[in-house]
Coordinates of C-alpha atoms and ligand atoms in Angstrom, one line a residue:
X1 CA 109.6 94.3 113.7
X2 CA 110.5 90.8 114.8
X3 CA 111.4 87.6 112.7
X4 CA 108.4 85.5 113.7
X5 CA 105.7 85.4 111.0
X6 CA 103.9 88.2 109.1
X7 CA 101.3 90.0 111.3
X8 CA 97.5 89.5 110.5
X9 CA 97.6 93.2 109.3
X10 CA 100.3 92.5 106.8
X11 CA 98.7 89.2 105.6
X12 CA 95.3 90.9 105.3
X13 CA 96.6 93.9 103.3
X14 CA 98.4 91.6 100.9
X15 CA 95.5 89.2 100.7
X16 CA 92.8 92.0 100.1
X17 CA 94.6 94.5 98.0
X18 CA 97.4 92.5 96.4
X19 CA 100.4 94.7 97.7
X20 CA 102.1 95.4 100.9
X21 CA 104.0 98.8 101.7
X22 CA 107.0 98.0 104.2
X23 CA 108.2 101.2 105.6
X24 CA 111.8 102.1 106.3
X25 CA 113.6 98.8 105.4
X26 CA 116.7 100.4 104.1
X27 CA 119.0 102.7 106.0
X28 CA 120.0 106.1 104.6
X29 CA 123.4 104.7 104.0
X30 CA 122.1 101.8 102.1
X31 CA 119.8 104.2 99.9
X32 CA 122.9 106.5 99.4
X33 CA 125.1 103.6 98.2
X34 CA 122.5 102.6 95.8
X35 CA 122.0 106.2 94.4
X36 CA 125.7 106.8 94.3
X37 CA 126.4 103.7 92.3
X38 CA 123.5 104.5 89.8
X39 CA 125.1 108.0 89.4
X40 CA 128.7 106.7 88.9
X41 CA 127.7 104.1 86.4
X42 CA 125.3 106.3 84.6
X43 CA 123.5 103.4 83.4
X44 CA 120.0 102.0 84.2
X45 CA 120.3 98.3 83.4
X46 CA 122.4 95.2 84.2
X47 CA 123.3 96.4 87.8
X48 CA 124.0 92.9 89.0
X49 CA 126.8 92.6 86.5
X50 CA 128.3 96.1 86.9
X51 CA 132.1 96.1 88.0
X52 CA 132.7 95.8 91.7
X53 CA 132.0 97.7 93.9
X54 CA 129.2 99.3 91.8
X55 CA 127.4 96.1 91.7
X56 CA 127.6 95.3 95.4
X57 CA 124.7 97.2 96.8
X58 CA 122.3 95.7 94.0
X59 CA 123.4 92.2 94.8
X60 CA 122.9 92.8 98.5
X61 CA 119.4 94.0 97.7
X62 CA 118.7 90.8 95.8
X63 CA 118.7 88.8 99.0
X64 CA 118.1 91.5 101.6
X65 CA 117.2 89.6 104.8
X66 CA 113.7 91.4 105.3
X67 CA 112.8 90.9 101.7
X68 CA 113.7 87.2 101.8
X69 CA 111.6 86.8 105.1
X70 CA 108.6 88.3 103.3
X71 CA 109.0 86.4 100.0
X72 CA 109.3 83.1 101.9
X73 CA 105.7 83.9 103.3
X74 CA 104.4 85.3 100.3
X75 CA 105.7 83.3 97.4
X76 CA 107.0 80.4 99.4
X77 CA 110.4 79.0 100.1
X78 CA 112.7 78.7 96.9
X79 CA 111.6 81.8 95.4
X80 CA 113.8 83.1 92.6
X81 CA 114.6 86.1 90.5
X82 CA 112.5 86.1 87.3
X83 CA 114.3 89.0 85.4
X84 CA 117.2 91.4 85.9
X85 CA 116.3 94.4 88.2
X86 CA 115.2 97.4 86.4
X87 CA 115.1 101.1 87.2
X88 CA 111.4 102.3 86.9
X89 CA 111.5 105.7 85.2
X90 CA 110.2 107.6 82.1
X91 CA 113.5 106.6 80.3
X92 CA 113.3 102.9 81.1
X93 CA 109.4 102.4 80.9
X94 CA 106.7 103.2 78.2
X95 CA 104.6 105.5 80.4
X96 CA 101.9 105.4 77.6
X97 CA 101.7 101.6 77.7
X98 CA 98.5 99.9 78.8
X99 CA 98.3 98.5 82.4
X100 CA 99.3 94.8 82.6
X101 CA 97.9 92.2 85.0
X102 CA 94.5 91.3 86.4
X103 CA 93.3 87.9 87.4
X104 CA 91.1 87.2 84.2
X105 CA 92.1 85.2 82.1
X106 CA 94.0 83.3 84.6
X107 CA 97.8 83.1 84.3
X108 CA 98.6 80.2 86.6
X109 CA 102.3 80.9 86.5
X110 CA 101.8 84.4 88.1
X111 CA 98.6 83.8 90.0
X112 CA 97.7 84.3 93.6
X113 CA 96.8 81.0 95.5
X114 CA 95.4 80.7 98.9
X115 CA 93.8 77.6 100.8
X116 CA 93.6 76.7 104.4
X117 CA 96.0 79.3 105.5
X118 CA 98.7 78.5 102.9
X119 CA 99.5 81.1 100.3
X120 CA 101.6 80.8 97.0
X121 CA 101.7 84.1 95.2
X122 CA 103.6 82.8 92.1
X123 CA 104.9 86.4 91.2
X124 CA 106.0 89.4 93.3
X125 CA 107.4 92.5 92.2
X126 CA 109.7 94.0 94.8
X127 CA 109.9 97.8 94.5
X128 CA 112.5 99.8 96.4
X129 CA 112.1 103.5 96.7
X130 CA 115.4 105.3 96.5
X131 CA 113.9 108.7 96.6
X132 CA 110.5 109.9 97.9
X133 CA 107.3 109.5 95.9
X134 CA 104.5 111.9 96.9
X135 CA 100.9 111.7 96.3
X136 CA 100.3 112.9 92.8
X137 CA 103.9 112.4 91.7
X138 CA 102.8 109.7 89.1
X139 CA 105.3 106.9 88.2
X140 CA 104.2 103.4 89.3
X141 CA 100.5 102.9 89.7
X142 CA 98.3 99.8 90.3
X143 CA 94.7 98.8 90.8
X144 CA 94.4 97.3 94.3
X145 CA 92.5 93.9 94.5
X146 CA 92.9 93.0 90.8
X147 CA 95.2 89.8 91.8
X148 CA 91.8 88.3 92.6
X149 CA 89.8 89.8 89.9
X150 CA 87.7 87.4 88.2
X151 CA 86.3 89.6 85.4
X152 CA 88.4 90.7 82.2
X153 CA 89.7 94.2 82.8
X154 CA 87.8 96.6 80.8
X155 CA 89.6 98.3 78.0
X156 CA 89.0 101.9 79.5
X157 CA 90.9 100.9 82.7
X158 CA 93.7 99.2 80.7
X159 CA 94.2 102.4 78.6
X160 CA 93.5 104.9 81.4
X161 CA 90.8 106.5 79.4
X162 CA 88.5 105.9 82.5
X163 CA 90.2 104.9 85.8
X164 CA 86.8 104.5 87.5
X165 CA 88.4 105.8 90.6
X166 CA 90.3 102.5 91.0
X167 CA 93.9 103.4 90.1
X168 CA 96.1 104.0 93.0
X169 CA 99.4 105.7 93.0
X170 CA 101.4 104.9 96.1
X171 CA 103.1 107.4 98.1
X172 CA 106.6 106.1 99.3
X173 CA 109.7 107.3 101.2
X174 CA 113.3 106.6 100.3
X175 CA 114.2 103.1 101.8
X176 CA 110.5 101.8 101.6
X177 CA 109.8 98.4 100.1
X178 CA 106.7 98.0 98.0
X179 CA 105.6 94.2 97.3
X180 CA 103.1 94.0 94.6
X181 CA 101.5 90.7 93.6
X182 CA 102.4 89.8 90.0
X183 CA 98.8 89.9 88.7
X184 CA 97.9 93.1 90.3
X185 CA 97.0 95.4 87.4
X186 CA 99.9 97.8 87.2
X187 CA 101.9 100.1 85.0
X188 CA 104.0 103.4 84.8
X189 CA 102.6 106.8 84.3
X190 CA 104.6 110.0 83.5
X191 CA 106.6 111.4 86.3
X192 CA 105.4 114.7 87.7
X193 CA 107.4 114.8 90.9
X194 CA 109.8 117.6 91.7
X195 CA 112.7 115.5 92.8
X196 CA 114.2 112.5 90.8
X197 CA 112.3 109.3 90.1
X198 CA 114.3 106.5 91.7
X199 CA 112.2 103.2 91.9
X200 CA 114.2 99.9 91.6
X201 CA 112.2 96.9 90.7
X202 CA 113.1 93.2 91.4
X203 CA 110.7 90.7 89.8
X204 CA 110.5 87.5 91.8
X205 CA 108.8 84.0 90.9
X206 CA 107.7 80.9 92.6
X207 CA 110.4 78.0 92.3
X208 CA 108.4 76.1 89.5
X209 CA 106.7 79.0 87.9
X210 CA 107.5 79.3 84.2
X211 CA 107.7 83.0 83.5
X212 CA 110.6 84.6 81.6
X213 CA 113.5 82.9 79.8
X214 CA 117.1 83.3 81.1
X215 CA 119.4 85.6 79.0
X216 CA 122.6 83.3 79.3
X217 CA 124.2 81.5 76.3
X218 CA 122.7 78.0 77.3
X219 CA 119.1 79.7 77.4
X220 CA 119.7 80.8 73.7
X221 CA 120.4 77.3 72.4
X222 CA 117.8 75.5 70.2
X223 CA 116.2 73.1 72.7
X224 CA 114.9 70.6 70.1
X225 CA 117.0 67.6 69.4
X226 CA 117.9 66.5 65.9
X227 CA 115.4 63.8 65.4
X228 CA 112.6 66.5 65.7
X229 CA 113.3 67.1 61.9
X230 CA 111.6 63.9 61.1
X231 CA 108.3 64.7 62.9
X232 CA 105.8 67.3 62.3
X233 CA 106.1 70.9 63.7
X234 CA 103.0 70.2 65.9
X235 CA 104.5 67.1 67.2
X236 CA 107.8 68.8 68.0
X237 CA 105.7 71.3 69.8
X238 CA 104.4 68.8 72.1
X239 CA 107.9 67.8 73.0
X240 CA 109.2 71.2 73.8
X241 CA 111.6 71.7 76.8
X242 CA 110.5 74.6 79.0
X243 CA 112.6 77.6 80.2
X244 CA 114.6 78.3 77.0
X245 CA 114.3 81.3 74.9
X246 CA 112.7 79.5 72.1
X247 CA 110.2 77.9 74.4
X248 CA 109.1 81.2 76.2
X249 CA 106.3 81.7 75.5
X250 CA 105.6 78.0 74.7
X251 CA 104.6 76.7 71.3
X252 CA 100.8 76.9 70.7
X253 CA 98.9 73.9 69.0
X254 CA 95.4 75.0 68.0
X255 CA 92.8 72.4 67.9
X256 CA 89.1 71.9 67.0
X257 CA 88.8 68.2 67.9
X258 CA 89.9 67.0 64.4
X259 CA 93.1 68.8 63.4
X260 CA 96.2 70.2 65.0
X261 CA 97.9 73.3 63.7
X262 CA 100.8 75.4 65.1
X263 CA 100.0 79.0 65.7
X264 CA 103.1 81.0 65.4
X265 CA 101.4 83.9 67.4
X266 CA 102.0 81.9 70.5
X267 CA 98.9 83.4 71.8
X268 CA 97.5 81.1 74.7
X269 CA 94.8 78.9 73.2
X270 CA 92.5 77.8 76.0
X271 CA 89.0 76.9 74.9
X272 CA 86.0 77.5 77.3
X273 CA 82.5 76.2 77.4
X274 CA 81.3 79.9 78.1
X275 CA 81.1 82.9 76.0
X276 CA 80.9 86.5 77.2
X277 CA 77.0 87.2 77.0
X278 CA 76.8 90.6 75.4
X279 CA 73.0 90.4 75.6
X280 CA 73.0 90.0 79.4
X281 CA 72.1 93.5 80.1
X282 CA 75.0 93.8 82.3
X283 CA 77.4 96.7 81.9
X284 CA 80.9 95.1 81.6
X285 CA 82.5 98.2 83.7
X286 CA 79.8 97.9 86.4
X287 CA 80.3 94.1 86.7
X288 CA 84.1 94.4 87.0
X289 CA 83.8 97.1 89.4
X290 CA 81.2 95.2 91.7
X291 CA 83.2 91.9 91.5
X292 CA 86.5 93.7 92.3
X293 CA 85.3 95.9 95.2
X294 CA 82.2 94.4 96.6
X295 CA 80.3 97.7 96.0
X296 CA 78.8 99.6 93.1
X297 CA 77.4 103.3 92.9
X298 CA 74.8 104.1 90.4
X299 CA 75.0 107.9 89.7
X300 CA 72.0 110.2 89.2
X301 CA 69.3 107.6 89.7
X302 CA 66.9 110.1 91.5
X303 CA 65.9 113.2 89.7
X304 CA 65.5 116.7 91.6
X305 CA 61.6 116.2 91.9
X306 CA 61.9 112.9 93.5
X307 CA 64.6 114.0 95.7
X308 CA 62.7 117.0 96.8
X309 CA 59.7 114.7 97.5
X310 CA 61.6 112.3 99.6
X311 CA 63.5 115.0 101.6
X312 CA 60.2 116.9 102.2
X313 CA 58.7 113.8 103.6
X314 CA 61.5 113.4 106.0
X315 CA 61.1 117.0 106.9
X316 CA 57.6 116.4 107.8
X317 CA 58.2 113.5 110.1
X318 CA 61.3 114.7 111.8
X319 CA 59.8 114.2 115.3
X320 CA 59.5 110.5 114.5
X321 CA 63.4 110.1 114.2
X322 CA 64.7 107.9 116.9
X323 CA 68.3 108.3 118.3
X324 CA 69.8 104.8 118.6
X325 CA 72.9 103.4 120.1
X326 CA 76.4 104.9 119.6
X327 CA 78.0 102.4 117.4
X328 CA 81.6 103.4 117.3
X329 CA 82.6 100.1 119.3
X330 CA 85.2 101.8 121.2
X331 CA 86.9 103.5 118.3
X332 CA 88.5 106.9 118.8
X333 CA 88.1 108.1 115.2
X334 CA 84.5 107.0 115.1
X335 CA 83.4 108.1 118.5
X336 CA 80.2 110.5 118.9
X337 CA 76.6 110.5 119.8
X338 CA 73.9 108.0 119.0
X339 CA 72.6 107.2 115.5
X340 CA 69.3 109.0 114.5
X341 CA 67.2 107.0 112.2
X342 CA 63.6 107.1 110.9
X343 CA 61.7 104.0 110.0
X344 CA 58.3 103.0 108.5
X345 CA 58.7 105.3 105.5
X346 CA 56.6 102.9 103.2
X347 CA 53.6 103.3 105.6
X348 CA 53.7 107.1 105.9
X349 CA 50.4 108.7 104.8
X350 CA 50.1 109.7 101.1
X351 CA 51.7 111.4 99.5
X352 CA 54.8 111.2 101.9
X353 CA 55.1 107.4 101.3
X354 CA 55.2 107.8 97.6
X355 CA 58.9 108.7 97.1
X356 CA 59.9 105.7 99.1
X357 CA 57.5 103.3 97.5
X358 CA 58.9 104.4 94.2
X359 CA 62.3 102.8 95.4
X360 CA 60.7 99.4 95.6
X361 CA 61.2 97.3 92.5
X362 CA 62.6 100.3 90.8
X363 CA 63.8 98.8 87.3
X364 CA 67.4 100.3 87.4
X365 CA 67.9 98.9 90.9
X366 CA 66.0 95.6 90.5
X367 CA 68.1 94.7 87.5
X368 CA 71.4 95.1 89.5
X369 CA 69.9 93.1 92.3
X370 CA 69.0 90.2 89.9
X371 CA 72.6 90.0 88.5
X372 CA 74.3 90.6 91.9
X373 CA 72.3 87.8 93.6
X374 CA 69.9 86.1 91.4
X375 CA 66.0 86.6 91.6
X376 CA 64.1 86.2 94.6
X377 CA 65.5 88.9 96.7
X378 CA 63.3 90.4 99.3
X379 CA 63.7 93.6 101.2
X380 CA 63.4 95.0 104.7
X381 CA 61.6 98.1 105.3
X382 CA 63.6 101.2 104.5
X383 CA 65.5 103.0 107.3
X384 CA 66.5 106.6 106.8
X385 CA 69.9 107.4 108.2
X386 CA 69.7 110.9 109.6
X387 CA 73.1 111.5 111.3
X388 CA 73.8 114.9 112.4
X389 CA 77.2 116.7 113.0
X390 CA 78.7 114.8 115.9
X391 CA 77.0 111.4 115.3
X392 CA 79.2 108.6 115.8
X393 CA 80.5 106.3 113.1
X394 CA 79.6 102.6 112.9
X395 CA 82.7 100.3 113.5
X396 CA 83.6 98.3 110.4
X397 CA 82.1 94.9 110.5
X398 CA 81.7 91.7 108.4
X399 CA 84.2 90.5 105.7
X400 CA 85.1 87.4 103.7
X401 CA 86.7 85.8 106.8
X402 CA 85.2 84.1 108.8
X403 CA 83.1 82.7 105.9
X404 CA 79.4 83.2 106.4
X405 CA 77.1 81.6 103.8
X406 CA 73.9 83.3 104.7
X407 CA 75.4 86.8 103.8
X408 CA 78.4 85.6 101.7
X409 CA 79.8 86.3 98.4
X410 CA 80.8 83.9 95.6
X411 CA 81.4 84.1 91.9
X412 CA 80.9 81.1 89.6
X413 CA 80.6 80.8 85.9
X414 CA 80.2 84.5 85.3
X415 CA 77.5 84.8 88.0
X416 CA 77.7 86.9 91.1
X417 CA 76.1 85.2 94.2
X418 CA 75.9 88.0 96.9
X419 CA 73.4 86.5 99.4
X420 CA 72.9 89.8 101.1
X421 CA 72.9 93.2 99.1
X422 CA 72.3 96.4 100.9
X423 CA 71.1 99.6 98.8
X424 CA 71.4 103.1 100.0
X425 CA 69.6 105.8 98.2
X426 CA 71.4 109.1 98.8
X427 CA 69.1 112.1 99.4
X428 CA 71.9 114.4 100.0
X429 CA 75.5 114.7 98.9
X430 CA 78.1 112.8 100.8
X431 CA 81.2 114.8 100.9
X432 CA 84.9 113.7 101.3
X433 CA 86.2 113.4 104.8
X434 CA 82.9 114.5 106.5
X435 CA 81.6 111.1 107.3
X436 CA 79.3 108.4 105.7
X437 CA 79.6 104.8 104.3
X438 CA 83.1 103.4 104.3
X439 CA 84.3 100.0 103.3
X440 CA 87.5 98.0 102.6
X441 CA 87.1 97.6 98.7
X442 CA 87.8 93.8 97.8
X443 CA 87.4 92.6 101.5
X444 CA 84.3 90.5 100.3
X445 CA 87.2 88.1 99.1
X446 CA 89.2 88.3 102.3
X447 CA 90.9 85.2 103.4
X448 CA 92.3 86.8 106.8
X449 CA 90.4 88.2 109.5
X450 CA 89.9 92.0 109.3
X451 CA 92.4 93.6 111.7
X452 CA 91.3 95.5 114.9
X453 CA 92.6 98.7 113.5
X454 CA 90.6 98.4 110.4
X455 CA 87.3 97.6 112.3
X456 CA 87.9 100.7 114.6
X457 CA 89.3 102.9 111.7
X458 CA 92.0 104.0 114.1
X459 CA 94.7 102.3 112.2
X460 CA 93.1 101.4 108.7
X461 CA 96.4 100.9 106.7
X462 CA 95.0 103.1 104.0
X463 CA 92.7 100.3 103.0
X464 CA 89.4 101.9 104.2
X465 CA 87.6 104.0 101.7
X466 CA 84.7 106.6 102.5
X467 CA 82.6 106.9 99.5
X468 CA 81.8 110.3 98.0
X469 CA 78.4 110.6 96.6
X470 CA 75.9 113.0 95.2
X471 CA 72.2 113.3 96.1
X472 CA 70.4 110.9 93.7
X473 CA 73.1 108.3 93.7
X474 CA 72.4 104.6 94.8
X475 CA 74.9 102.6 96.5
X476 CA 75.0 98.8 96.6
X477 CA 77.1 96.7 98.7
X478 CA 77.8 93.1 99.5
X479 CA 76.4 93.3 103.0
X480 CA 77.9 90.6 105.3
X481 CA 80.7 90.0 102.8
X482 CA 82.3 93.2 102.5
X483 CA 83.9 95.0 105.5
X484 CA 81.9 98.1 105.8
X485 CA 80.7 100.7 108.4
X486 CA 80.3 104.5 108.8
X487 CA 82.7 107.2 109.6
X488 CA 81.6 109.8 112.1
X489 CA 79.5 112.5 110.6
X490 CA 81.0 115.8 110.6
X491 CA 78.9 117.7 107.9
X492 CA 76.8 120.6 109.6
X493 CA 74.2 119.3 107.0
X494 CA 72.5 116.1 108.4
X495 CA 72.9 112.8 106.5
X496 CA 70.0 111.5 104.6
X497 CA 70.4 108.0 103.3
X498 CA 67.7 105.5 102.8
X499 CA 69.0 102.1 103.5
X500 CA 67.3 99.0 102.3
X501 CA 68.5 95.5 102.9
X502 CA 68.0 92.7 100.5
X503 CA 68.3 89.1 101.4
X504 CA 68.7 86.4 98.7
X505 CA 66.2 83.5 98.0
X506 CA 68.6 81.1 99.6
X507 CA 68.7 82.2 103.4
X508 CA 66.6 83.5 106.1
X509 CA 67.9 86.7 107.6
X510 CA 65.6 87.3 110.6
X511 CA 63.6 84.3 111.5
X512 CA 59.9 84.4 112.3
X513 CA 56.9 82.4 113.4
X514 CA 57.7 79.5 111.1
X515 CA 60.7 78.6 113.4
X516 CA 58.2 76.9 115.7
X517 CA 57.7 73.2 115.1
X518 CA 53.9 73.5 115.7
X519 CA 53.6 76.1 112.9
X520 CA 55.8 74.1 110.5
X521 CA 54.3 70.4 111.1
X522 CA 50.9 68.9 111.7
X523 CA 50.2 68.2 115.3
X524 CA 50.2 64.4 115.0
X525 CA 53.9 64.5 113.6
X526 CA 55.3 66.3 116.6
X527 CA 53.0 65.2 119.5
X528 CA 54.8 63.7 122.3
X529 CA 58.2 64.5 121.0
X530 CA 61.0 65.1 123.4
X531 CA 62.6 68.6 123.5
X532 CA 65.6 67.3 121.5
X533 CA 63.3 65.9 118.9
X534 CA 61.6 69.1 118.7
X535 CA 64.8 71.1 118.2
X536 CA 65.4 69.5 114.9
X537 CA 61.7 70.0 113.9
X538 CA 62.3 73.7 113.9
X539 CA 61.8 75.9 110.8
X540 CA 64.3 78.2 109.2
X541 CA 65.8 80.7 111.5
X542 CA 68.2 83.6 111.5
X543 CA 71.9 82.4 111.3
X544 CA 74.1 85.1 113.0
X545 CA 77.4 83.1 112.7
X546 CA 77.3 81.8 116.3
X547 CA 75.2 79.7 118.6
X548 CA 71.9 81.9 118.2
X549 CA 69.5 79.0 117.9
X550 CA 68.5 76.2 120.2
X551 CA 70.8 73.4 119.4
X552 CA 71.7 69.8 120.3
X553 CA 74.9 68.9 122.3
X554 CA 76.2 65.6 123.2
X555 CA 77.7 65.2 126.7
X556 CA 79.0 61.7 127.6
X557 CA 76.9 60.2 124.9
X558 CA 73.7 62.0 126.0
X559 CA 72.0 64.4 123.7
X560 CA 71.0 67.7 125.3
X561 CA 69.3 70.8 124.0
X562 CA 71.2 74.1 124.7
X563 CA 69.3 77.4 124.9
X564 CA 72.3 79.2 126.3
X565 CA 72.5 82.7 124.7
X566 CA 75.7 84.3 123.8
X567 CA 76.1 87.8 122.3
X568 CA 74.8 86.8 118.9
X569 CA 71.7 88.3 117.4
X570 CA 68.6 86.3 118.1
X571 CA 65.4 86.4 116.2
X572 CA 62.4 87.5 118.2
X573 CA 60.9 83.9 118.0
X574 CA 64.0 82.1 119.1
X575 CA 62.9 80.2 122.2
X576 CA 64.7 80.7 125.4
X577 CA 64.0 77.2 127.1
X578 CA 62.2 74.0 126.5
X579 CA 59.2 74.1 124.2
X580 CA 57.4 70.7 125.0
X581 CA 54.6 72.5 126.7
X582 CA 53.9 74.7 123.8
X583 CA 53.4 71.7 121.6
X584 CA 50.6 70.3 123.8
X585 CA 48.9 73.6 123.6
X586 CA 49.2 73.9 119.9
Ligands
FE2_1 FE1 76.3 96.6 108.3

C-alpha cells in the first residue's frame, strides 16, 4: 500500500457502503502492546490519560500514520478527536440499546458530503480490532449504506425486532482498522465469540463540526456573560457560545411565527413543509429498503396454481428456448456457457399465455412501480431466464456513476424517481451461492465508478449480494442505476425467472420509427433540409450513454454530421449515413 491517494476501490466502498475495512494496519507487537496495557490497567476508560508507559500505545494510535492518511481523505484535513477513545464491549456498551445513525433526519454536523470529487464525511468512527471477530460473534453491527439513507429508519430496524436482512456484523482480524461513517446506522449487540472482545473505538470529527463538548474545566464553565440576566431566556439562547457543556446540545427556541419559547428538552426543532403521508399506501419499511438498497423483493406474490401454470407453459415450449451469448465479460468466477432465454410468452396460444398476461398491470406490482418511478411506466415483453447448471453469470453493470439520466435514480420531496425499474418474477427457488441475480446494494447512489473487481465479481470486496428468493417472489430493481448482474448458475434445477423491463414516462429506452424526421414532421417543414439540419429534426431515440445517435460536430467552424458508430447500443432505426435521399422519397 502506497501513500498516494485512496484507490477507487476504497473510495467506492466507503461511498456506497459507509464503511471501509483496512486489513492488517497494526503489527502483532502493536496489538500486543495495546492488549498488555489494557490488562495492566484493568480499566476500560481514559486510556489517553493513564500513567506512562500505559498511555503510550493509545496516544500513538490517535495519530497512526495510516489512519491520518485515510481521515485526511475521508473527513478532510484538520480532522480532530470528538470524544475519548472507548473499549467496545458488553461491559462498556448497552447491548440492548437501539441502533443509532441514519441519514434522515439529517444531522449536518455528522453527515456525508460529496460533490465534484470532493468528500467531507463530518464524523468517522475508527475501530481498531485487538482480537479477531468472526462471523456470528456479535458485537459491533451496522447497516451499510445508511449514511446516505433519505428515509427515516423504521422502528423495527432500530430496535432489532426485524433486521430486514440489512444488519451486518463485520468479521475482523487483530490489527485491522474499520472506518465507519458517523451516520451509518450502528450499535452493539451481545458478544457471542469464544475469545475476548477487544474493539477500540476512536470517534473523529470534521474541523468545524459541532458534535460533543469537551470534558476539561473550561468546557464546564457557564458560557453566558453576566448581562444576559437582563434579557429573556430566549434572547440569551440566541446568543449562546458553541462547544461548552452547557451549549451541547444547543438551546432550542420553538416558534410558530408569533411567539418564541425555550424548549428545555433541547430536541431539534426544524419545521418542514411536508408531513409523512400515512395514507400514501406505501409501506414505510418497503420504501426505506428500496431507497437504501435500490432493490425490493415482494414475497409470495404468486400462489401455487399460478406458479404451476407458468412453469407448465414453459415446459410446453422448451424447444423455443434460445441460447444466447456468454455474458461473463472475461470474469473468472462468472464464466460458463451461453444464456438460455425464452421470449414471446405474452403471445403464446391460450391457455399458456395466461399466467404471463396476469403479470401485466398486476395490482401489487403496479402500485410499487407507481411509487418507485411515477405513473406512465411501460413494459417490455417478458423474457424468461432459463439458465441451466453451467450457464455463465452476467458481469455486473450500471451504477450511480457515471450519471445516466434515462435510467437513473433520484429521490426528491419523498418521491422515488427510478427511470428504469426491472421486475423479475421467480418461478423457482433461488438458493444461496447457486447463482442468480446479484447486485451492490446502495450502488444506485454511488458517486465513484464501480471497480473492475466488482463488475467481474472476481474481487467484489464483500459488496455484492446474491439474492435468495422463493418461487412466487417478485424482485424489483433500479435498472441502470443499481450495479447488478447474475452469478453463474450452479443449481442442477434450471433457473426460471420472468424478467420484465419498465421504462418511465420520461425517457425513450429503445428508439423506433419516430426517430425519422419524415415520420415526425410534415414534408414541407423538412423538404430541402441539409443533412445537418435533418439531424436535429429527429425524434426521440435510445440513449445508451455514448455516441449512439447521429450527431453534429464542429470542425474548424464547420458543422458536420457524424454517423460513426462505437460500441454503444443502437436502436434498429438509427441511420448509418446521410438521410437526405430518404426525405425526398418520403
Ligand atoms: Fe442489466
